[in-house]
Short mmCIF file of C-alpha atoms in Angstrom, two decimals:
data_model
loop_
_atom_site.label_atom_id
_atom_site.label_comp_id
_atom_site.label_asym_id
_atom_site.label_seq_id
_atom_site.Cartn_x
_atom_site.Cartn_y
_atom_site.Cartn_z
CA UNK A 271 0.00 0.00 0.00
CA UNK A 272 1.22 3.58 -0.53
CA UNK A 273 2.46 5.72 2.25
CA UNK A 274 0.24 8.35 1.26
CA UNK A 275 -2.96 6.08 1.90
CA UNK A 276 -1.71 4.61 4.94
CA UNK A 277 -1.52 8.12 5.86
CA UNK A 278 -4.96 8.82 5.36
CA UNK A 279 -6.37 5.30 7.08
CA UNK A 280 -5.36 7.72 10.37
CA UNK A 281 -6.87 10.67 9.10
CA UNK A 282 -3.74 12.88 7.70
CA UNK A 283 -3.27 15.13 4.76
CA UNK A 284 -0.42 15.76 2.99
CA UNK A 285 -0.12 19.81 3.06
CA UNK A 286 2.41 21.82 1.47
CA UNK A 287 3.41 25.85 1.72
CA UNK A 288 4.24 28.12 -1.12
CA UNK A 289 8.30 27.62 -0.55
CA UNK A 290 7.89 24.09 -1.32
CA UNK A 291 7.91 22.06 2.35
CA UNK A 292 5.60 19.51 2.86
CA UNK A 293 4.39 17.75 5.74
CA UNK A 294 1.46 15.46 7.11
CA UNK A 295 -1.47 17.26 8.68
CA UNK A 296 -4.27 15.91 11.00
CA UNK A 297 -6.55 18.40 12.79
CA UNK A 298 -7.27 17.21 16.06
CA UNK A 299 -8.66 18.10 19.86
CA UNK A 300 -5.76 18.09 22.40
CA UNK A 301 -6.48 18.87 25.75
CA UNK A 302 -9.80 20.33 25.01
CA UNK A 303 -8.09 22.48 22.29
CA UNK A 304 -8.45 22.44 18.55
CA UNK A 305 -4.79 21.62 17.64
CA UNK A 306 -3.13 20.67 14.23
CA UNK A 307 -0.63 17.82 14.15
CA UNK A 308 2.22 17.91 11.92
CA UNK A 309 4.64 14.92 10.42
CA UNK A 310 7.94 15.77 8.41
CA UNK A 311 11.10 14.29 7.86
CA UNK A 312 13.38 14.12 10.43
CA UNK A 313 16.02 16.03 8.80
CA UNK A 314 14.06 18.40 7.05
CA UNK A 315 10.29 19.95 6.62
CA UNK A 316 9.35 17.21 3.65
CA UNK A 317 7.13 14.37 3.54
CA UNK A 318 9.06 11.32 4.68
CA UNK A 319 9.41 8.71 2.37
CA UNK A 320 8.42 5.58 3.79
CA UNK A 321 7.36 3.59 7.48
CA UNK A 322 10.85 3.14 8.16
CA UNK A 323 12.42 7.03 7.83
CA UNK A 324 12.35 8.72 11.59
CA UNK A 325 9.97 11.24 11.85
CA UNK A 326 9.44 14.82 13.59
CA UNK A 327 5.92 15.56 15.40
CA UNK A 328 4.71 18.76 16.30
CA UNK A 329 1.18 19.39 17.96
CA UNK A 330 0.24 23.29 17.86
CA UNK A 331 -2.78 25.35 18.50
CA UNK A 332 -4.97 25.91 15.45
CA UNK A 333 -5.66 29.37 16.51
CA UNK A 334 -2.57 30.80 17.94
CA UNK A 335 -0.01 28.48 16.15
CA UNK A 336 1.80 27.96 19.63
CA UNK A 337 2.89 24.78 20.24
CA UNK A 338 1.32 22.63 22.63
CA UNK A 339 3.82 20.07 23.64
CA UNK A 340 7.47 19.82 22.40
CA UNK A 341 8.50 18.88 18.96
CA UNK A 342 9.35 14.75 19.39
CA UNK A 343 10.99 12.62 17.45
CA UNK A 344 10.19 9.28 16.72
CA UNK A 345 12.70 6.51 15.55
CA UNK A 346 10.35 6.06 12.68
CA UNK A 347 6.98 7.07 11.05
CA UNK A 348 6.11 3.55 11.97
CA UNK A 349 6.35 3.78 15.98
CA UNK A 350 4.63 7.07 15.55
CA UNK A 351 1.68 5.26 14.44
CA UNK A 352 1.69 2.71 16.30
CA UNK A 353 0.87 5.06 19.26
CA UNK A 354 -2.69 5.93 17.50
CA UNK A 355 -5.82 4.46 16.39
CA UNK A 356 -6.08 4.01 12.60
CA UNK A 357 -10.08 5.40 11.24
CA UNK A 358 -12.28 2.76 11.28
#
């Protein structure tokens, strides 16, 4: 299966901005707030490329943009997921 649709069984987006970085997106509540979730390459803000590439995580306020917990990174895209639910 592609990474992309994998991506989407738990509900995130691939997003991009005008200077060309890309990233995963999920809106989401967190802590009773409406926050945005955001996956990139470790090493840079770009999709990563398969299950296997470590990943960076960032949860941030919708509203403000402020970031409600630390960036954390994850050995792989892989473990990151298998902290959540996939959609049913």
């Amino acid at each position: 299966m592609e990474l992309y649709k994998i991506m989407e069984e738990y509900g995130f987006k691939k997003s991009s901005s005008c200077s060309g970085f890309e990233w995963y997106t999920k809106s989401a509540k967190y802590k009773s707030v409406d926050a945005l979730i955001t996956i990139t390459s470790n090493d840079e803000p770009r999709l990563p490329e398969s299950l296997d590439e470590p990943v960076l995580v960032d949860i941030t306020d919708r509203n403000s943009g402020n970031d409600l917990e630390p960036s954390r990174r994850f050995e792989s895209l892989k473990s990151y997921l298998d902290t959540l639910d996939p959609l049913s």
